[in-house]
Amino acid sequence: MKNKILLAAINARFTHTNLALRYLRNHVADLDYSCELQEFTIKQFPKEILKNIFRAKPDIVAFSVYIWNTDICKILLTEIKKILPDIKIVLGGPEVSYNAEKWLMQYDS
């Protein structure tokens, strides 16, 4: 059975798009994964985003972390393991790459 990956983009606005996650989705298209991209905005409630992630039932969820979505990503990282305890979380983007050790210490799963 294919692992299910959810790429979660949390944009500043609905008119924005996350190219990094689109590149990742295209890159894994030929691999043995089921990959879905969902886009949200920082204006949405974390609970609403969590509901969408829960409904997708992914094995892996990936977030692209930028300065504009750091706060909401931190909330989601704290809450997601409560609803999907076996999920694997992948973080990327400039905010995580800059200080990976700090993020790993706080949100290691």
PDB file of N, CA and C in Angstrom:
ATOM      1  N   MET A   1       0.838  -1.188   0.000  1.00  0.00           N
ATOM      2  CA  MET A   1       0.000   0.000   0.000  1.00  0.00           C
ATOM      3  C   MET A   1       0.880   1.249   0.000  1.00  0.00           C
ATOM      4  N   LYS A   2       0.508   2.224  -0.790  1.00  0.00           N
ATOM      5  CA  LYS A   2       1.280   3.455  -0.891  1.00  0.00           C
ATOM      6  C   LYS A   2       1.173   4.275   0.384  1.00  0.00           C
ATOM      7  N   ASN A   3       2.300   4.887   0.773  1.00  0.00           N
ATOM      8  CA  ASN A   3       2.247   5.880   1.839  1.00  0.00           C
ATOM      9  C   ASN A   3       1.545   7.117   1.305  1.00  0.00           C
ATOM     10  N   LYS A   4       0.725   7.723   2.140  1.00  0.00           N
ATOM     11  CA  LYS A   4      -0.005   8.914   1.732  1.00  0.00           C
ATOM     12  C   LYS A   4       0.690  10.142   2.313  1.00  0.00           C
ATOM     13  N   ILE A   5       1.096  11.044   1.428  1.00  0.00           N
ATOM     14  CA  ILE A   5       1.758  12.280   1.828  1.00  0.00           C
ATOM     15  C   ILE A   5       0.795  13.435   1.618  1.00  0.00           C
ATOM     16  N   LEU A   6       0.715  14.302   2.613  1.00  0.00           N
ATOM     17  CA  LEU A   6      -0.044  15.544   2.486  1.00  0.00           C
ATOM     18  C   LEU A   6       0.940  16.698   2.564  1.00  0.00           C
ATOM     19  N   LEU A   7       0.975  17.502   1.516  1.00  0.00           N
ATOM     20  CA  LEU A   7       1.788  18.711   1.493  1.00  0.00           C
ATOM     21  C   LEU A   7       0.873  19.864   1.880  1.00  0.00           C
ATOM     22  N   ALA A   8       1.155  20.491   3.006  1.00  0.00           N
ATOM     23  CA  ALA A   8       0.286  21.548   3.534  1.00  0.00           C
ATOM     24  C   ALA A   8       0.954  22.909   3.362  1.00  0.00           C
ATOM     25  N   ALA A   9       0.386  23.713   2.486  1.00  0.00           N
ATOM     26  CA  ALA A   9       0.882  25.068   2.258  1.00  0.00           C
ATOM     27  C   ALA A   9       0.020  26.037   3.054  1.00  0.00           C
ATOM     28  N   ILE A  10       0.658  26.872   3.834  1.00  0.00           N
ATOM     29  CA  ILE A  10      -0.074  27.891   4.592  1.00  0.00           C
ATOM     30  C   ILE A  10       0.416  29.246   4.091  1.00  0.00           C
ATOM     31  N   ASN A  11      -0.357  29.794   3.173  1.00  0.00           N
ATOM     32  CA  ASN A  11       0.027  31.020   2.487  1.00  0.00           C
ATOM     33  C   ASN A  11      -0.456  32.254   3.235  1.00  0.00           C
ATOM     34  N   ALA A  12       0.102  33.400   2.852  1.00  0.00           N
ATOM     35  CA  ALA A  12      -0.319  34.659   3.460  1.00  0.00           C
ATOM     36  C   ALA A  12      -1.708  35.072   2.964  1.00  0.00           C
ATOM     37  N   ARG A  13      -2.036  34.701   1.715  1.00  0.00           N
ATOM     38  CA  ARG A  13      -3.338  35.033   1.127  1.00  0.00           C
ATOM     39  C   ARG A  13      -3.784  33.910   0.202  1.00  0.00           C
ATOM     40  N   PHE A  14      -5.067  33.922  -0.139  1.00  0.00           N
ATOM     41  CA  PHE A  14      -5.581  32.932  -1.091  1.00  0.00           C
ATOM     42  C   PHE A  14      -4.981  33.124  -2.480  1.00  0.00           C
ATOM     43  N   THR A  15      -4.567  34.342  -2.788  1.00  0.00           N
ATOM     44  CA  THR A  15      -4.006  34.605  -4.115  1.00  0.00           C
ATOM     45  C   THR A  15      -2.561  34.134  -4.235  1.00  0.00           C
ATOM     46  N   HIS A  16      -1.943  33.771  -3.133  1.00  0.00           N
ATOM     47  CA  HIS A  16      -0.568  33.267  -3.169  1.00  0.00           C
ATOM     48  C   HIS A  16      -0.578  31.768  -3.416  1.00  0.00           C
ATOM     49  N   THR A  17       0.547  31.271  -3.868  1.00  0.00           N
ATOM     50  CA  THR A  17       0.690  29.839  -4.087  1.00  0.00           C
ATOM     51  C   THR A  17       2.077  29.405  -3.630  1.00  0.00           C
ATOM     52  N   ASN A  18       2.212  28.155  -3.248  1.00  0.00           N
ATOM     53  CA  ASN A  18       3.479  27.647  -2.736  1.00  0.00           C
ATOM     54  C   ASN A  18       4.145  26.783  -3.809  1.00  0.00           C
ATOM     55  N   LEU A  19       5.116  27.350  -4.489  1.00  0.00           N
ATOM     56  CA  LEU A  19       5.792  26.622  -5.564  1.00  0.00           C
ATOM     57  C   LEU A  19       6.657  25.488  -5.037  1.00  0.00           C
ATOM     58  N   ALA A  20       7.255  25.664  -3.875  1.00  0.00           N
ATOM     59  CA  ALA A  20       8.133  24.625  -3.316  1.00  0.00           C
ATOM     60  C   ALA A  20       7.379  23.306  -3.159  1.00  0.00           C
ATOM     61  N   LEU A  21       6.178  23.364  -2.605  1.00  0.00           N
ATOM     62  CA  LEU A  21       5.411  22.137  -2.408  1.00  0.00           C
ATOM     63  C   LEU A  21       4.909  21.565  -3.729  1.00  0.00           C
ATOM     64  N   ARG A  22       4.672  22.412  -4.698  1.00  0.00           N
ATOM     65  CA  ARG A  22       4.283  21.919  -6.026  1.00  0.00           C
ATOM     66  C   ARG A  22       5.451  21.171  -6.683  1.00  0.00           C
ATOM     67  N   TYR A  23       6.652  21.694  -6.513  1.00  0.00           N
ATOM     68  CA  TYR A  23       7.831  20.992  -7.034  1.00  0.00           C
ATOM     69  C   TYR A  23       7.985  19.635  -6.358  1.00  0.00           C
ATOM     70  N   LEU A  24       7.793  19.593  -5.046  1.00  0.00           N
ATOM     71  CA  LEU A  24       7.887  18.317  -4.327  1.00  0.00           C
ATOM     72  C   LEU A  24       6.833  17.329  -4.815  1.00  0.00           C
ATOM     73  N   ARG A  25       5.616  17.810  -4.983  1.00  0.00           N
ATOM     74  CA  ARG A  25       4.539  16.932  -5.459  1.00  0.00           C
ATOM     75  C   ARG A  25       4.890  16.333  -6.821  1.00  0.00           C
ATOM     76  N   ASN A  26       5.405  17.156  -7.711  1.00  0.00           N
ATOM     77  CA  ASN A  26       5.779  16.658  -9.036  1.00  0.00           C
ATOM     78  C   ASN A  26       6.964  15.700  -8.961  1.00  0.00           C
ATOM     79  N   HIS A  27       7.862  15.941  -8.037  1.00  0.00           N
ATOM     80  CA  HIS A  27       9.046  15.092  -7.896  1.00  0.00           C
ATOM     81  C   HIS A  27       8.687  13.678  -7.430  1.00  0.00           C
ATOM     82  N   VAL A  28       7.706  13.547  -6.565  1.00  0.00           N
ATOM     83  CA  VAL A  28       7.337  12.221  -6.044  1.00  0.00           C
ATOM     84  C   VAL A  28       6.271  11.524  -6.897  1.00  0.00           C
ATOM     85  N   ALA A  29       5.846  12.159  -7.967  1.00  0.00           N
ATOM     86  CA  ALA A  29       4.773  11.592  -8.796  1.00  0.00           C
ATOM     87  C   ALA A  29       5.109  10.198  -9.321  1.00  0.00           C
ATOM     88  N   ASP A  30       6.367   9.948  -9.631  1.00  0.00           N
ATOM     89  CA  ASP A  30       6.764   8.647 -10.184  1.00  0.00           C
ATOM     90  C   ASP A  30       7.171   7.648  -9.110  1.00  0.00           C
ATOM     91  N   LEU A  31       7.147   8.043  -7.864  1.00  0.00           N
ATOM     92  CA  LEU A  31       7.529   7.155  -6.767  1.00  0.00           C
ATOM     93  C   LEU A  31       6.296   6.450  -6.212  1.00  0.00           C
ATOM     94  N   ASP A  32       6.506   5.564  -5.295  1.00  0.00           N
ATOM     95  CA  ASP A  32       5.411   4.765  -4.745  1.00  0.00           C
ATOM     96  C   ASP A  32       4.730   5.480  -3.572  1.00  0.00           C
ATOM     97  N   TYR A  33       4.239   6.694  -3.840  1.00  0.00           N
ATOM     98  CA  TYR A  33       3.551   7.487  -2.828  1.00  0.00           C
ATOM     99  C   TYR A  33       2.273   8.056  -3.426  1.00  0.00           C
ATOM    100  N   SER A  34       1.300   8.248  -2.581  1.00  0.00           N
ATOM    101  CA  SER A  34       0.117   9.012  -2.941  1.00  0.00           C
ATOM    102  C   SER A  34       0.350  10.400  -2.355  1.00  0.00           C
ATOM    103  N   CYS A  35       0.296  11.424  -3.181  1.00  0.00           N
ATOM    104  CA  CYS A  35       0.664  12.764  -2.716  1.00  0.00           C
ATOM    105  C   CYS A  35      -0.450  13.761  -3.020  1.00  0.00           C
ATOM    106  N   GLU A  36      -0.861  14.479  -1.989  1.00  0.00           N
ATOM    107  CA  GLU A  36      -1.925  15.478  -2.111  1.00  0.00           C
ATOM    108  C   GLU A  36      -1.395  16.810  -1.608  1.00  0.00           C
ATOM    109  N   LEU A  37      -1.780  17.884  -2.276  1.00  0.00           N
ATOM    110  CA  LEU A  37      -1.420  19.237  -1.862  1.00  0.00           C
ATOM    111  C   LEU A  37      -2.679  19.951  -1.400  1.00  0.00           C
ATOM    112  N   GLN A  38      -2.635  20.513  -0.203  1.00  0.00           N
ATOM    113  CA  GLN A  38      -3.736  21.340   0.294  1.00  0.00           C
ATOM    114  C   GLN A  38      -3.176  22.711   0.634  1.00  0.00           C
ATOM    115  N   GLU A  39      -3.926  23.749   0.255  1.00  0.00           N
ATOM    116  CA  GLU A  39      -3.477  25.113   0.532  1.00  0.00           C
ATOM    117  C   GLU A  39      -4.426  25.792   1.504  1.00  0.00           C
ATOM    118  N   PHE A  40      -3.821  26.498   2.439  1.00  0.00           N
ATOM    119  CA  PHE A  40      -4.550  27.228   3.472  1.00  0.00           C
ATOM    120  C   PHE A  40      -3.975  28.638   3.531  1.00  0.00           C
ATOM    121  N   THR A  41      -4.572  29.470   4.391  1.00  0.00           N
ATOM    122  CA  THR A  41      -3.993  30.796   4.629  1.00  0.00           C
ATOM    123  C   THR A  41      -3.817  31.004   6.124  1.00  0.00           C
ATOM    124  N   ILE A  42      -3.008  31.997   6.444  1.00  0.00           N
ATOM    125  CA  ILE A  42      -2.769  32.316   7.853  1.00  0.00           C
ATOM    126  C   ILE A  42      -4.013  32.902   8.516  1.00  0.00           C
ATOM    127  N   LYS A  43      -5.004  33.262   7.724  1.00  0.00           N
ATOM    128  CA  LYS A  43      -6.255  33.801   8.272  1.00  0.00           C
ATOM    129  C   LYS A  43      -7.198  32.702   8.770  1.00  0.00           C
ATOM    130  N   GLN A  44      -6.942  31.467   8.381  1.00  0.00           N
ATOM    131  CA  GLN A  44      -7.799  30.357   8.802  1.00  0.00           C
ATOM    132  C   GLN A  44      -7.455  29.934  10.228  1.00  0.00           C
ATOM    133  N   PHE A  45      -8.464  29.451  10.920  1.00  0.00           N
ATOM    134  CA  PHE A  45      -8.245  28.958  12.274  1.00  0.00           C
ATOM    135  C   PHE A  45      -7.453  27.652  12.222  1.00  0.00           C
ATOM    136  N   PRO A  46      -6.508  27.482  13.140  1.00  0.00           N
ATOM    137  CA  PRO A  46      -5.745  26.230  13.177  1.00  0.00           C
ATOM    138  C   PRO A  46      -6.641  24.994  13.246  1.00  0.00           C
ATOM    139  N   LYS A  47      -7.758  25.092  13.968  1.00  0.00           N
ATOM    140  CA  LYS A  47      -8.689  23.964  14.082  1.00  0.00           C
ATOM    141  C   LYS A  47      -9.232  23.542  12.720  1.00  0.00           C
ATOM    142  N   GLU A  48      -9.508  24.519  11.883  1.00  0.00           N
ATOM    143  CA  GLU A  48     -10.019  24.246  10.536  1.00  0.00           C
ATOM    144  C   GLU A  48      -8.957  23.512   9.701  1.00  0.00           C
ATOM    145  N   ILE A  49      -7.719  23.954   9.806  1.00  0.00           N
ATOM    146  CA  ILE A  49      -6.619  23.303   9.083  1.00  0.00           C
ATOM    147  C   ILE A  49      -6.420  21.885   9.604  1.00  0.00           C
ATOM    148  N   LEU A  50      -6.456  21.728  10.921  1.00  0.00           N
ATOM    149  CA  LEU A  50      -6.306  20.398  11.522  1.00  0.00           C
ATOM    150  C   LEU A  50      -7.404  19.444  11.060  1.00  0.00           C
ATOM    151  N   LYS A  51      -8.632  19.946  10.946  1.00  0.00           N
ATOM    152  CA  LYS A  51      -9.739  19.103  10.461  1.00  0.00           C
ATOM    153  C   LYS A  51      -9.448  18.577   9.062  1.00  0.00           C
ATOM    154  N   ASN A  52      -8.949  19.460   8.206  1.00  0.00           N
ATOM    155  CA  ASN A  52      -8.630  19.051   6.833  1.00  0.00           C
ATOM    156  C   ASN A  52      -7.510  18.020   6.801  1.00  0.00           C
ATOM    157  N   ILE A  53      -6.511  18.219   7.631  1.00  0.00           N
ATOM    158  CA  ILE A  53      -5.407  17.259   7.698  1.00  0.00           C
ATOM    159  C   ILE A  53      -5.925  15.925   8.217  1.00  0.00           C
ATOM    160  N   PHE A  54      -6.748  15.959   9.251  1.00  0.00           N
ATOM    161  CA  PHE A  54      -7.303  14.731   9.827  1.00  0.00           C
ATOM    162  C   PHE A  54      -8.135  13.967   8.796  1.00  0.00           C
ATOM    163  N   ARG A  55      -8.959  14.685   8.052  1.00  0.00           N
ATOM    164  CA  ARG A  55      -9.805  14.047   7.030  1.00  0.00           C
ATOM    165  C   ARG A  55      -8.977  13.375   5.937  1.00  0.00           C
ATOM    166  N   ALA A  56      -7.827  13.950   5.634  1.00  0.00           N
ATOM    167  CA  ALA A  56      -6.964  13.383   4.589  1.00  0.00           C
ATOM    168  C   ALA A  56      -6.279  12.099   5.053  1.00  0.00           C
ATOM    169  N   LYS A  57      -6.162  11.912   6.365  1.00  0.00           N
ATOM    170  CA  LYS A  57      -5.534  10.709   6.952  1.00  0.00           C
ATOM    171  C   LYS A  57      -4.157  10.391   6.329  1.00  0.00           C
ATOM    172  N   PRO A  58      -3.259  11.369   6.307  1.00  0.00           N
ATOM    173  CA  PRO A  58      -1.950  11.091   5.710  1.00  0.00           C
ATOM    174  C   PRO A  58      -1.045  10.292   6.647  1.00  0.00           C
ATOM    175  N   ASP A  59      -0.086   9.590   6.054  1.00  0.00           N
ATOM    176  CA  ASP A  59       0.974   8.947   6.829  1.00  0.00           C
ATOM    177  C   ASP A  59       2.069   9.965   7.143  1.00  0.00           C
ATOM    178  N   ILE A  60       2.232  10.910   6.212  1.00  0.00           N
ATOM    179  CA  ILE A  60       3.259  11.943   6.316  1.00  0.00           C
ATOM    180  C   ILE A  60       2.614  13.279   5.977  1.00  0.00           C
ATOM    181  N   VAL A  61       2.917  14.309   6.766  1.00  0.00           N
ATOM    182  CA  VAL A  61       2.482  15.662   6.434  1.00  0.00           C
ATOM    183  C   VAL A  61       3.726  16.543   6.370  1.00  0.00           C
ATOM    184  N   ALA A  62       3.779  17.394   5.342  1.00  0.00           N
ATOM    185  CA  ALA A  62       4.927  18.280   5.154  1.00  0.00           C
ATOM    186  C   ALA A  62       4.457  19.729   5.148  1.00  0.00           C
ATOM    187  N   PHE A  63       5.162  20.550   5.909  1.00  0.00           N
ATOM    188  CA  PHE A  63       4.878  21.984   5.969  1.00  0.00           C
ATOM    189  C   PHE A  63       6.077  22.752   5.434  1.00  0.00           C
ATOM    190  N   SER A  64       5.815  23.802   4.686  1.00  0.00           N
ATOM    191  CA  SER A  64       6.842  24.720   4.227  1.00  0.00           C
ATOM    192  C   SER A  64       6.724  25.958   5.117  1.00  0.00           C
ATOM    193  N   VAL A  65       7.742  26.191   5.937  1.00  0.00           N
ATOM    194  CA  VAL A  65       7.648  27.203   6.996  1.00  0.00           C
ATOM    195  C   VAL A  65       8.354  28.494   6.576  1.00  0.00           C
ATOM    196  N   TYR A  66       7.575  29.560   6.553  1.00  0.00           N
ATOM    197  CA  TYR A  66       8.068  30.894   6.204  1.00  0.00           C
ATOM    198  C   TYR A  66       7.781  31.845   7.358  1.00  0.00           C
ATOM    199  N   ILE A  67       8.315  33.046   7.281  1.00  0.00           N
ATOM    200  CA  ILE A  67       8.149  34.011   8.364  1.00  0.00           C
ATOM    201  C   ILE A  67       6.667  34.322   8.614  1.00  0.00           C
ATOM    202  N   TRP A  68       5.849  34.320   7.557  1.00  0.00           N
ATOM    203  CA  TRP A  68       4.437  34.676   7.719  1.00  0.00           C
ATOM    204  C   TRP A  68       3.578  33.546   8.286  1.00  0.00           C
ATOM    205  N   ASN A  69       4.074  32.305   8.281  1.00  0.00           N
ATOM    206  CA  ASN A  69       3.241  31.220   8.802  1.00  0.00           C
ATOM    207  C   ASN A  69       3.878  30.479   9.981  1.00  0.00           C
ATOM    208  N   THR A  70       4.951  31.030  10.523  1.00  0.00           N
ATOM    209  CA  THR A  70       5.656  30.371  11.627  1.00  0.00           C
ATOM    210  C   THR A  70       4.740  30.139  12.823  1.00  0.00           C
ATOM    211  N   ASP A  71       3.999  31.157  13.226  1.00  0.00           N
ATOM    212  CA  ASP A  71       3.150  31.025  14.420  1.00  0.00           C
ATOM    213  C   ASP A  71       2.086  29.942  14.249  1.00  0.00           C
ATOM    214  N   ILE A  72       1.411  29.935  13.123  1.00  0.00           N
ATOM    215  CA  ILE A  72       0.363  28.931  12.923  1.00  0.00           C
ATOM    216  C   ILE A  72       0.972  27.535  12.770  1.00  0.00           C
ATOM    217  N   CYS A  73       2.140  27.439  12.155  1.00  0.00           N
ATOM    218  CA  CYS A  73       2.808  26.128  12.048  1.00  0.00           C
ATOM    219  C   CYS A  73       3.154  25.585  13.429  1.00  0.00           C
ATOM    220  N   LYS A  74       3.607  26.443  14.314  1.00  0.00           N
ATOM    221  CA  LYS A  74       3.942  25.998  15.675  1.00  0.00           C
ATOM    222  C   LYS A  74       2.703  25.461  16.391  1.00  0.00           C
ATOM    223  N   ILE A  75       1.577  26.115  16.212  1.00  0.00           N
ATOM    224  CA  ILE A  75       0.321  25.634  16.810  1.00  0.00           C
ATOM    225  C   ILE A  75      -0.039  24.271  16.222  1.00  0.00           C
ATOM    226  N   LEU A  76       0.036  24.159  14.909  1.00  0.00           N
ATOM    227  CA  LEU A  76      -0.317  22.899  14.244  1.00  0.00           C
ATOM    228  C   LEU A  76       0.608  21.764  14.666  1.00  0.00           C
ATOM    229  N   LEU A  77       1.884  22.048  14.800  1.00  0.00           N
ATOM    230  CA  LEU A  77       2.841  21.012  15.209  1.00  0.00           C
ATOM    231  C   LEU A  77       2.552  20.508  16.614  1.00  0.00           C
ATOM    232  N   THR A  78       2.099  21.383  17.471  1.00  0.00           N
ATOM    233  CA  THR A  78       1.757  20.992  18.837  1.00  0.00           C
ATOM    234  C   THR A  78       0.495  20.137  18.865  1.00  0.00           C
ATOM    235  N   GLU A  79      -0.474  20.463  18.026  1.00  0.00           N
ATOM    236  CA  GLU A  79      -1.781  19.808  18.069  1.00  0.00           C
ATOM    237  C   GLU A  79      -1.905  18.560  17.189  1.00  0.00           C
ATOM    238  N   ILE A  80      -1.154  18.492  16.116  1.00  0.00           N
ATOM    239  CA  ILE A  80      -1.360  17.419  15.137  1.00  0.00           C
ATOM    240  C   ILE A  80      -1.107  16.032  15.712  1.00  0.00           C
ATOM    241  N   LYS A  81      -0.128  15.906  16.591  1.00  0.00           N
ATOM    242  CA  LYS A  81       0.182  14.595  17.178  1.00  0.00           C
ATOM    243  C   LYS A  81      -0.926  14.121  18.118  1.00  0.00           C
ATOM    244  N   LYS A  82      -1.748  15.042  18.592  1.00  0.00           N
ATOM    245  CA  LYS A  82      -2.871  14.661  19.456  1.00  0.00           C
ATOM    246  C   LYS A  82      -3.962  13.952  18.657  1.00  0.00           C
ATOM    247  N   ILE A  83      -4.141  14.358  17.408  1.00  0.00           N
ATOM    248  CA  ILE A  83      -5.212  13.758  16.604  1.00  0.00           C
ATOM    249  C   ILE A  83      -4.711  12.645  15.681  1.00  0.00           C
ATOM    250  N   LEU A  84      -3.429  12.705  15.319  1.00  0.00           N
ATOM    251  CA  LEU A  84      -2.820  11.675  14.464  1.00  0.00           C
ATOM    252  C   LEU A  84      -1.470  11.284  15.075  1.00  0.00           C
ATOM    253  N   PRO A  85      -1.487  10.496  16.129  1.00  0.00           N
ATOM    254  CA  PRO A  85      -0.253  10.225  16.880  1.00  0.00           C
ATOM    255  C   PRO A  85       0.842   9.494  16.103  1.00  0.00           C
ATOM    256  N   ASP A  86       0.497   8.761  15.054  1.00  0.00           N
ATOM    257  CA  ASP A  86       1.505   8.006  14.304  1.00  0.00           C
ATOM    258  C   ASP A  86       2.030   8.735  13.068  1.00  0.00           C
ATOM    259  N   ILE A  87       1.558   9.940  12.849  1.00  0.00           N
ATOM    260  CA  ILE A  87       1.943  10.678  11.650  1.00  0.00           C
ATOM    261  C   ILE A  87       3.419  11.089  11.715  1.00  0.00           C
ATOM    262  N   LYS A  88       4.056  11.094  10.553  1.00  0.00           N
ATOM    263  CA  LYS A  88       5.419  11.616  10.414  1.00  0.00           C
ATOM    264  C   LYS A  88       5.295  13.042   9.898  1.00  0.00           C
ATOM    265  N   ILE A  89       6.087  13.939  10.476  1.00  0.00           N
ATOM    266  CA  ILE A  89       6.023  15.349  10.108  1.00  0.00           C
ATOM    267  C   ILE A  89       7.344  15.754   9.468  1.00  0.00           C
ATOM    268  N   VAL A  90       7.236  16.428   8.325  1.00  0.00           N
ATOM    269  CA  VAL A  90       8.409  16.933   7.613  1.00  0.00           C
ATOM    270  C   VAL A  90       8.291  18.449   7.554  1.00  0.00           C
ATOM    271  N   LEU A  91       9.374  19.129   7.896  1.00  0.00           N
ATOM    272  CA  LEU A  91       9.397  20.589   7.853  1.00  0.00           C
ATOM    273  C   LEU A  91      10.486  21.050   6.898  1.00  0.00           C
ATOM    274  N   GLY A  92      10.175  22.080   6.142  1.00  0.00           N
ATOM    275  CA  GLY A  92      11.155  22.689   5.253  1.00  0.00           C
ATOM    276  C   GLY A  92      10.883  24.173   5.160  1.00  0.00           C
ATOM    277  N   GLY A  93      11.652  24.850   4.371  1.00  0.00           N
ATOM    278  CA  GLY A  93      11.482  26.282   4.206  1.00  0.00           C
ATOM    279  C   GLY A  93      12.544  27.065   4.948  1.00  0.00           C
ATOM    280  N   PRO A  94      12.620  28.364   4.666  1.00  0.00           N
ATOM    281  CA  PRO A  94      13.696  29.183   5.214  1.00  0.00           C
ATOM    282  C   PRO A  94      13.707  29.302   6.736  1.00  0.00           C
ATOM    283  N   GLU A  95      12.552  29.333   7.368  1.00  0.00           N
ATOM    284  CA  GLU A  95      12.530  29.489   8.827  1.00  0.00           C
ATOM    285  C   GLU A  95      13.073  28.263   9.538  1.00  0.00           C
ATOM    286  N   VAL A  96      12.818  27.093   8.997  1.00  0.00           N
ATOM    287  CA  VAL A  96      13.302  25.849   9.602  1.00  0.00           C
ATOM    288  C   VAL A  96      14.764  25.618   9.239  1.00  0.00           C
ATOM    289  N   SER A  97      15.115  25.877   7.994  1.00  0.00           N
ATOM    290  CA  SER A  97      16.488  25.650   7.537  1.00  0.00           C
ATOM    291  C   SER A  97      17.484  26.531   8.277  1.00  0.00           C
ATOM    292  N   TYR A  98      17.046  27.718   8.642  1.00  0.00           N
ATOM    293  CA  TYR A  98      17.927  28.666   9.321  1.00  0.00           C
ATOM    294  C   TYR A  98      18.346  28.171  10.700  1.00  0.00           C
ATOM    295  N   ASN A  99      17.428  27.534  11.422  1.00  0.00           N
ATOM    296  CA  ASN A  99      17.725  27.088  12.786  1.00  0.00           C
ATOM    297  C   ASN A  99      17.084  25.716  13.029  1.00  0.00           C
ATOM    298  N   ALA A 100      17.535  24.725  12.298  1.00  0.00           N
ATOM    299  CA  ALA A 100      16.938  23.384  12.354  1.00  0.00           C
ATOM    300  C   ALA A 100      17.020  22.764  13.744  1.00  0.00           C
ATOM    301  N   GLU A 101      18.129  22.971  14.446  1.00  0.00           N
ATOM    302  CA  GLU A 101      18.297  22.366  15.770  1.00  0.00           C
ATOM    303  C   GLU A 101      17.208  22.824  16.740  1.00  0.00           C
ATOM    304  N   LYS A 102      16.899  24.106  16.698  1.00  0.00           N
ATOM    305  CA  LYS A 102      15.863  24.654  17.585  1.00  0.00           C
ATOM    306  C   LYS A 102      14.507  23.997  17.300  1.00  0.00           C
ATOM    307  N   TRP A 103      14.157  23.877  16.031  1.00  0.00           N
ATOM    308  CA  TRP A 103      12.883  23.268  15.653  1.00  0.00           C
ATOM    309  C   TRP A 103      12.840  21.803  16.055  1.00  0.00           C
ATOM    310  N   LEU A 104      13.946  21.098  15.857  1.00  0.00           N
ATOM    311  CA  LEU A 104      13.989  19.679  16.229  1.00  0.00           C
ATOM    312  C   LEU A 104      13.843  19.491  17.732  1.00  0.00           C
ATOM    313  N   MET A 105      14.474  20.354  18.497  1.00  0.00           N
ATOM    314  CA  MET A 105      14.375  20.235  19.958  1.00  0.00           C
ATOM    315  C   MET A 105      12.955  20.505  20.435  1.00  0.00           C
ATOM    316  N   GLN A 106      12.283  21.466  19.818  1.00  0.00           N
ATOM    317  CA  GLN A 106      10.928  21.827  20.240  1.00  0.00           C
ATOM    318  C   GLN A 106       9.867  20.871  19.724  1.00  0.00           C
ATOM    319  N   TYR A 107      10.023  20.403  18.492  1.00  0.00           N
ATOM    320  CA  TYR A 107       8.935  19.676  17.838  1.00  0.00           C
ATOM    321  C   TYR A 107       9.347  18.311  17.328  1.00  0.00           C
ATOM    322  N   ASP A 108      10.393  17.734  17.872  1.00  0.00           N
ATOM    323  CA  ASP A 108      10.845  16.420  17.417  1.00  0.00           C
ATOM    324  C   ASP A 108       9.752  15.388  17.637  1.00  0.00           C
ATOM    325  N   SER A 109       9.454  14.668  16.564  1.00  0.00           N
ATOM    326  CA  SER A 109       8.415  13.641  16.683  1.00  0.00           C
ATOM    327  C   SER A 109       8.950  12.364  16.115  1.00  0.00           C
TER     328      SER A 109
END
